[in-house]
Coordinates of C-alpha atoms in Angstrom, one line a residue:
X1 CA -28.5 -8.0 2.4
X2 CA -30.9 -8.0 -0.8
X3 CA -29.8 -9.8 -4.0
X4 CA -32.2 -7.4 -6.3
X5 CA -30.9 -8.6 -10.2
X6 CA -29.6 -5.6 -11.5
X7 CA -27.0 -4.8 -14.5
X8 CA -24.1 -4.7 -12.0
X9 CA -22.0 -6.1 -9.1
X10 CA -24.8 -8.5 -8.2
X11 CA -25.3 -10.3 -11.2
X12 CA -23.4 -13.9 -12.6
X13 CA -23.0 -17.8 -11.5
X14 CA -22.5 -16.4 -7.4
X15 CA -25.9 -15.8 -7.4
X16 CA -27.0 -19.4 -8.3
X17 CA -25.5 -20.9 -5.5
X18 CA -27.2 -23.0 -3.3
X19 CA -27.6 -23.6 0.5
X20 CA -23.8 -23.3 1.9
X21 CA -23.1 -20.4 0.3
X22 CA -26.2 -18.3 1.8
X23 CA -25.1 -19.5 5.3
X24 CA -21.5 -18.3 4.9
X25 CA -23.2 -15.5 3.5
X26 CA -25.1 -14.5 6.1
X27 CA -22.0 -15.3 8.8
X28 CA -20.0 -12.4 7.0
X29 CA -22.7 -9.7 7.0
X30 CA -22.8 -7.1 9.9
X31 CA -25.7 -7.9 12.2
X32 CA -27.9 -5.0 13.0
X33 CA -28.6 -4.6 16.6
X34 CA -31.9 -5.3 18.2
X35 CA -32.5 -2.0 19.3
X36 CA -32.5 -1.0 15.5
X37 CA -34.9 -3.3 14.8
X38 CA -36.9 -1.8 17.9
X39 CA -36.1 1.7 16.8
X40 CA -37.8 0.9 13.7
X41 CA -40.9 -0.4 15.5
X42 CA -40.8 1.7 17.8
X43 CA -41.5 4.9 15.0
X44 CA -43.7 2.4 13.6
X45 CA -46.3 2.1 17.1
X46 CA -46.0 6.1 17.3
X47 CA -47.0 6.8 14.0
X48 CA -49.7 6.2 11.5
X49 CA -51.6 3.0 12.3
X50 CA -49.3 0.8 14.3
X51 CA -50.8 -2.2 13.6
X52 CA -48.4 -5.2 13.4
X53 CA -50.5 -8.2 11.2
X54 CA -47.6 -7.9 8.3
X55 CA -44.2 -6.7 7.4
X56 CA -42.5 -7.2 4.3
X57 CA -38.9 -7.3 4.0
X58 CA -37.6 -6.6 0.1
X59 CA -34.7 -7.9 -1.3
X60 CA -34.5 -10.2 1.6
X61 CA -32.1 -12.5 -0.2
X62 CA -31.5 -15.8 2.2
X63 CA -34.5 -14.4 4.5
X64 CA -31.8 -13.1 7.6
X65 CA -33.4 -10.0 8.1
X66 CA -37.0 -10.7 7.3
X67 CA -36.8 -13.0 10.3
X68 CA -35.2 -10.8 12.6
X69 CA -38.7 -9.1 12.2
X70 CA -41.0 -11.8 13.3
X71 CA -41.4 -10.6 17.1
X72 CA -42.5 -7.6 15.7
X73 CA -45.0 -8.6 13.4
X74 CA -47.6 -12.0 13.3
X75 CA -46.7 -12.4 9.7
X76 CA -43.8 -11.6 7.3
X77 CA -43.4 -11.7 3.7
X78 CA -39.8 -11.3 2.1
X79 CA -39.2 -10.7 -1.8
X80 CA -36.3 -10.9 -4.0
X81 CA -35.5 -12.1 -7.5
X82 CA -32.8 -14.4 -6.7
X83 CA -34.9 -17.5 -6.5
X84 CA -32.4 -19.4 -5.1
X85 CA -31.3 -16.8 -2.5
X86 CA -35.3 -17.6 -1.5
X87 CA -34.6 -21.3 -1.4
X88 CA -31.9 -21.0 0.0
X89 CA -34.2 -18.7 2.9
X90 CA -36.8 -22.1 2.8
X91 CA -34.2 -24.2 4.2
X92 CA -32.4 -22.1 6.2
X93 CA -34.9 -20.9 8.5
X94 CA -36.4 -23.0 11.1
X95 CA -39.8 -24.5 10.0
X96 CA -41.3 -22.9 12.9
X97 CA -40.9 -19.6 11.6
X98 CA -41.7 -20.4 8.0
X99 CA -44.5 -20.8 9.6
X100 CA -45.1 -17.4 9.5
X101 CA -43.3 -16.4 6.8
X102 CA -43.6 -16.2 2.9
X103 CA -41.4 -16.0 0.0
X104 CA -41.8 -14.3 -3.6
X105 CA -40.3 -13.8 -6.3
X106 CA -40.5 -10.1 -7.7
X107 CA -38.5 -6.9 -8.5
X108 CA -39.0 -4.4 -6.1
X109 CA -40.3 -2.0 -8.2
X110 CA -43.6 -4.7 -9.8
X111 CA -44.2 -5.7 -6.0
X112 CA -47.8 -3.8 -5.8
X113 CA -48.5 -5.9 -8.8
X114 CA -47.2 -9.3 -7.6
X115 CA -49.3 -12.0 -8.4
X116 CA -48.0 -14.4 -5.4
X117 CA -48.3 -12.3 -3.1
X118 CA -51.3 -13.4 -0.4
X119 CA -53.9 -12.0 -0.4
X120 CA -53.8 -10.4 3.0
X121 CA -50.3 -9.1 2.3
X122 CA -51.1 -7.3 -0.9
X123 CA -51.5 -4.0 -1.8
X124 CA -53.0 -1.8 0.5
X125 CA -52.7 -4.2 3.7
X126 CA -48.6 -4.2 4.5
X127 CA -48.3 -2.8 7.8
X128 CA -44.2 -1.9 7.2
X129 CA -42.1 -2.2 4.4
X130 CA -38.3 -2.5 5.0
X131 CA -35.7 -2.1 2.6
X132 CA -32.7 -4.0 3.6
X133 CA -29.7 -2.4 1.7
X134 CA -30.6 -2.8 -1.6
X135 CA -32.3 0.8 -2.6
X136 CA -28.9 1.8 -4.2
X137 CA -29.8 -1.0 -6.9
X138 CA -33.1 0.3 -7.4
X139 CA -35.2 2.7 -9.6
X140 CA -35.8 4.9 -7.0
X141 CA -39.1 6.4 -8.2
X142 CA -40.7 3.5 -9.2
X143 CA -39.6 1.4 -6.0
X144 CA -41.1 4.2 -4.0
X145 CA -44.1 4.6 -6.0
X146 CA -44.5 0.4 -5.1
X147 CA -43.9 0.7 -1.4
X148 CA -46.5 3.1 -1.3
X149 CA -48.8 0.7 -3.3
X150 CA -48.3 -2.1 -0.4
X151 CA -48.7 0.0 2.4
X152 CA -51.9 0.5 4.3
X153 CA -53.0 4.1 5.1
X154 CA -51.0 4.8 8.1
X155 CA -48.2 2.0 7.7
X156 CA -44.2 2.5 7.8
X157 CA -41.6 2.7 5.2
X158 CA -37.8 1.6 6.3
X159 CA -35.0 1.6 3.8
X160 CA -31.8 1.5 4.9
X161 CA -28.3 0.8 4.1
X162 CA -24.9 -0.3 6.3
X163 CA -21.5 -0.2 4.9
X164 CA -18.2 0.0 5.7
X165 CA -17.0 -1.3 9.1
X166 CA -15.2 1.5 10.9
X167 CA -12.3 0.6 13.8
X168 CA -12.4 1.7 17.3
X169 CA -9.7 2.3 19.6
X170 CA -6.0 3.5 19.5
X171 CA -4.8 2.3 16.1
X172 CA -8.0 3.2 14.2
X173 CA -6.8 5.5 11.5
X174 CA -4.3 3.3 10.8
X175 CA -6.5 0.4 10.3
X176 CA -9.2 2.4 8.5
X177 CA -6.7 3.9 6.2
X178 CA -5.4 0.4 5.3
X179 CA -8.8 -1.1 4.6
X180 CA -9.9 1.8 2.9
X181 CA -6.7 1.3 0.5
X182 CA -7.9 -2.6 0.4
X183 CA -11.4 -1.7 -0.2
X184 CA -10.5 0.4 -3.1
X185 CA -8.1 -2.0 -4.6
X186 CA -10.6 -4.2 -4.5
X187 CA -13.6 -2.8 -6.4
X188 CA -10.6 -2.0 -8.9
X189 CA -10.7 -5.6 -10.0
X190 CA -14.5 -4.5 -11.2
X191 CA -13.5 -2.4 -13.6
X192 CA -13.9 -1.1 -16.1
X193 CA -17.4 0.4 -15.2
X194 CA -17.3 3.5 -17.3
X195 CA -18.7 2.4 -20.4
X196 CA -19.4 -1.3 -19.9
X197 CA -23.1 -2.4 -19.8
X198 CA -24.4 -1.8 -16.2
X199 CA -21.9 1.3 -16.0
X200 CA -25.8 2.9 -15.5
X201 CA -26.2 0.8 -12.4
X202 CA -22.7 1.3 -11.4
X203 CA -23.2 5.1 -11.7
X204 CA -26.7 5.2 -9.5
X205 CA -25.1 2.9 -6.6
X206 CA -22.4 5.3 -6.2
X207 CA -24.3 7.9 -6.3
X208 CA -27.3 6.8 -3.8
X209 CA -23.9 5.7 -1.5
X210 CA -22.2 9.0 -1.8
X211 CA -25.5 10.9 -1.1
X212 CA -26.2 8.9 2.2
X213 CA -29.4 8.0 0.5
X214 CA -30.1 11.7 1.0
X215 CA -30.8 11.4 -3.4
X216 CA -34.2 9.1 -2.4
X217 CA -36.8 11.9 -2.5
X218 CA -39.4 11.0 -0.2
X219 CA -42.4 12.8 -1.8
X220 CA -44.4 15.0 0.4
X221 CA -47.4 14.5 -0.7
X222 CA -47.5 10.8 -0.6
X223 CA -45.5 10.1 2.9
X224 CA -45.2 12.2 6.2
X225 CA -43.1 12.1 9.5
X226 CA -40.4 11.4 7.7
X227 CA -36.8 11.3 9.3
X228 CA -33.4 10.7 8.3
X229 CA -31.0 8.8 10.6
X230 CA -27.2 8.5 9.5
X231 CA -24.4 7.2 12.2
X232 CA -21.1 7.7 12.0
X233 CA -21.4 10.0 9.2
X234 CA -17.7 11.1 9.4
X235 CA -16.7 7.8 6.7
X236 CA -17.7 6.7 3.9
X237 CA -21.3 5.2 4.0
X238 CA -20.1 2.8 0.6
X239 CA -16.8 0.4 1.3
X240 CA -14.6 2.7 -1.4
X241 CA -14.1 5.9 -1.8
X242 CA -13.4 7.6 -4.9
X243 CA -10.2 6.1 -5.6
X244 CA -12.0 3.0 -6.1
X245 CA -14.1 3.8 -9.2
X246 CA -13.1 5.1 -12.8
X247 CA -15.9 7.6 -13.0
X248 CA -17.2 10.6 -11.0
X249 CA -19.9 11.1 -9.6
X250 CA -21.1 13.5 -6.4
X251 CA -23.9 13.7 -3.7
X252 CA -27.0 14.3 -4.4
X253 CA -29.7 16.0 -2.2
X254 CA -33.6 15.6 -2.7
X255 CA -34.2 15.9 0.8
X256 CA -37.1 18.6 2.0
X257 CA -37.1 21.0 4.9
X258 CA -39.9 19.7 7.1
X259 CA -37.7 16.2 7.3
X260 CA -36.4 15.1 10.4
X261 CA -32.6 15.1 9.9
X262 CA -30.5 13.0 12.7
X263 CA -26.7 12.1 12.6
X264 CA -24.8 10.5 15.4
X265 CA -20.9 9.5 15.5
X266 CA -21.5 6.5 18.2
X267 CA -18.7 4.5 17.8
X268 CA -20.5 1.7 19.9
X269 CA -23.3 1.1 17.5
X270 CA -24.1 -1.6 16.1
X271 CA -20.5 -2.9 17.6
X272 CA -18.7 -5.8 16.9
X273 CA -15.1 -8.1 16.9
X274 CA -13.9 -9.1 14.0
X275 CA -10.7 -10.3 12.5
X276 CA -8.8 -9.7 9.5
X277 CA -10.4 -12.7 7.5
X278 CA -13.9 -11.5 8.7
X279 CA -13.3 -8.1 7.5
X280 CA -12.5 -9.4 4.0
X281 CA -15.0 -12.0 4.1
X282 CA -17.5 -9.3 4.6
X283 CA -15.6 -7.2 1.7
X284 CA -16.1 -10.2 -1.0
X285 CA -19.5 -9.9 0.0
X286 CA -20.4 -6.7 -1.1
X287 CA -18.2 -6.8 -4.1
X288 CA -19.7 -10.1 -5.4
X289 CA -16.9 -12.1 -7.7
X290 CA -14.5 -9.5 -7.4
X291 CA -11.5 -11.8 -7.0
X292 CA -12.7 -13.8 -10.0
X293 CA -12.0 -12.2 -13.1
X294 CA -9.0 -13.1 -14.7
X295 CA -8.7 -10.0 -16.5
X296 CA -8.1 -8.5 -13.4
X297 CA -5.8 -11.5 -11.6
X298 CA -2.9 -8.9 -11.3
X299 CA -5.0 -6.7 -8.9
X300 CA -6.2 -9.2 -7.0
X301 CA -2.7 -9.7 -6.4
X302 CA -2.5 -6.5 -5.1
X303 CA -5.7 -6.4 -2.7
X304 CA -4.0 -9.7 -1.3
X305 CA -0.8 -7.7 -0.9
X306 CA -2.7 -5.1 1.4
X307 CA -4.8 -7.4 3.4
X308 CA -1.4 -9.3 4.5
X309 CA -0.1 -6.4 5.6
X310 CA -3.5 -5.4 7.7
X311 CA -2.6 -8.8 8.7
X312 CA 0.9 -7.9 10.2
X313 CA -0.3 -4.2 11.0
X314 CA -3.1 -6.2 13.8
X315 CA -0.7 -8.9 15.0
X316 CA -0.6 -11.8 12.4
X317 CA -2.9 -14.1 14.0
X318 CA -6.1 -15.8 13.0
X319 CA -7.1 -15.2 16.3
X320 CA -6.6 -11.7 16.3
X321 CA -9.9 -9.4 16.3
X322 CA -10.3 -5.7 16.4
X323 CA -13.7 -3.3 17.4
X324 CA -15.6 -1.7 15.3
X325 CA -18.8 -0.1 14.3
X326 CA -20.5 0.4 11.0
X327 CA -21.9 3.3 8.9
X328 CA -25.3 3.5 8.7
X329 CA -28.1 5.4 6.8
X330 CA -32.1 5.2 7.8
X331 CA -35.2 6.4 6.1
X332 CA -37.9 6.2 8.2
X333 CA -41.3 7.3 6.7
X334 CA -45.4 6.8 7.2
X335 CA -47.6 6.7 4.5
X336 CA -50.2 9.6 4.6
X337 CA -53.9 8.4 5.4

């Protein structure tokens, strides 16, 4: 998951840490499949120019996705600001695939006018571009107007964004209802966000999130083929509803007509078991720091309250896992020759 800076949940000390916390990190994140990763290729080879010299991964924070890509492409950059998310990525990653790989410093929306950059990764010469969940940080415009910079004529745009893990199986409202209520409570301890300094980030995340990233217009005249992929549609794509903010906001739709538009409730995608101290794990690390304001120790009381009785609710054991499946929104796009 990206680290993009941003006024906003992403920012403060967390960010700075070193090596240990990027692995346990990474161990809490979802792992996309690898037939997503070959979906995405798989658009890329029957579209545009399917050449495969260099992919670029932004907001690649500890380098976890940008590597899933290297049997797809010879070459693969990743960009972030976090410098130490990217140091963290150097020491991480085996040096065999460093090999291969390079690391820059650089907001997503400068990247056509990176100055570390190689020079046959620049502008122009990027075969695909994926965004790995951080668009809802981003200036939309601008970061689009940049992935179209790197791109060659012909190459592939991916943005996409997982959230909220959904159970499967007999007890699944219950459990989703319970860490909905969890999730919620917890981006409570964030607030307030109405009125603070990154309330404008705040406002743009929920929005992108509530809009399924349907509000990322895709501009006809600069991309083609463009589809829109969304599974298991039927939750919420961010971790908390409403409940969880103290502002409104609604969808947004910039989407146009000739788009591809493709929604799926497949409760075995990208499926996995995990336990209650996985789930929350995986909670903490989309809501960066929310457990350590102390302003906001009396909530954190209560999002403890609820995940001990998700606790009871799946049996009371560290052992104890249950399915489930993520939501998931995908852009895919080609840049027009």
């Amino acid at each position: 998951m990206s680290t993009q800076r941003r006024e906003g949940p992403f920012n403060g000390d967390i960010l700075n840490s070193g090596d240990a916390f990027w692995r346990a990190y990474i161990e809490t994140r979802a792992s996309p499949s690898e037939a997503f990763f070959k979906l995405i290729n798989n658009y890329h080879k029957q579209n545009g120019n399917p050449c495969s010299a260099v992919a670029h991964d932004v907001g690649t924070g500890p380098g976890n996705i940008a590597r899933r890509l290297l049997p797809y492409f010879d070459h693969v950059v990743g960009s972030d600001v976090n410098e130490k998310a990217l140091d963290a990525a150097r020491a991480l990653i085996p040096a065999d695939d460093l090999r291969h790989m390079t690391f820059v410093a650089c907001p997503a929306e400068a990247l056509a006018r990176a100055p570390l950059l190689p020079e046959h990764a620049g502008p122009g010469k990027t075969d695909l571009v994926v965004v790995s969940e951080c668009m809802p940080l981003l200036d939309a415009p601008r970061a689009m107007e940049a992935f179209h910079a790197l791109l060659r004529p012909g190459g592939t745009l991916a943005i996409y964004f997982y959230g909220r893990p959904v159970f499967v199986g007999e007890r699944a409202a219950t459990y989703n209802a319970m860490y909905g209520a969890i999730a919620a409570a917890a981006h409570r301890c964030l607030h307030p966000l109405q009125g603070s300094p990154s309330f404008a980030a705040y406002h743009r995340s929920a929005t992108t999130l509530c809009s399924w990233l349907d509000n990322v217009e895709v501009p006809p005249a600069s991309w083609e083929r463009v589809e829109r992929r969304k599974w298991n549609n039927d939750h919420n794509l961010a971790f908390s509803g409403p409940e969880g903010y103290d502002f409104e906001f609604g969808a947004v739709d910039r989407t146009h007509a000739a788009e591809t538009k493709v929604e799926a409730i497949d409760r075995e995608f990208w499926g996995a078991e995990m336990g209650v101290d996985r789930l929350v794990a995986y909670l903490g690390s989309a809501l960066l720091g929310y457990r350590d304001r102390p302003e906001t120790a009396d909530q954190v009381v209560k999002v403890d309250e609820l995940i001990q009785e998700l606790k009871v609710a799946m049996g009371d054991e560290d052992s104890k896992k249950a399915r489930v499946t993520f939501t998931v929104s995908l852009i895919l796009a080609t840049k027009t020759a």
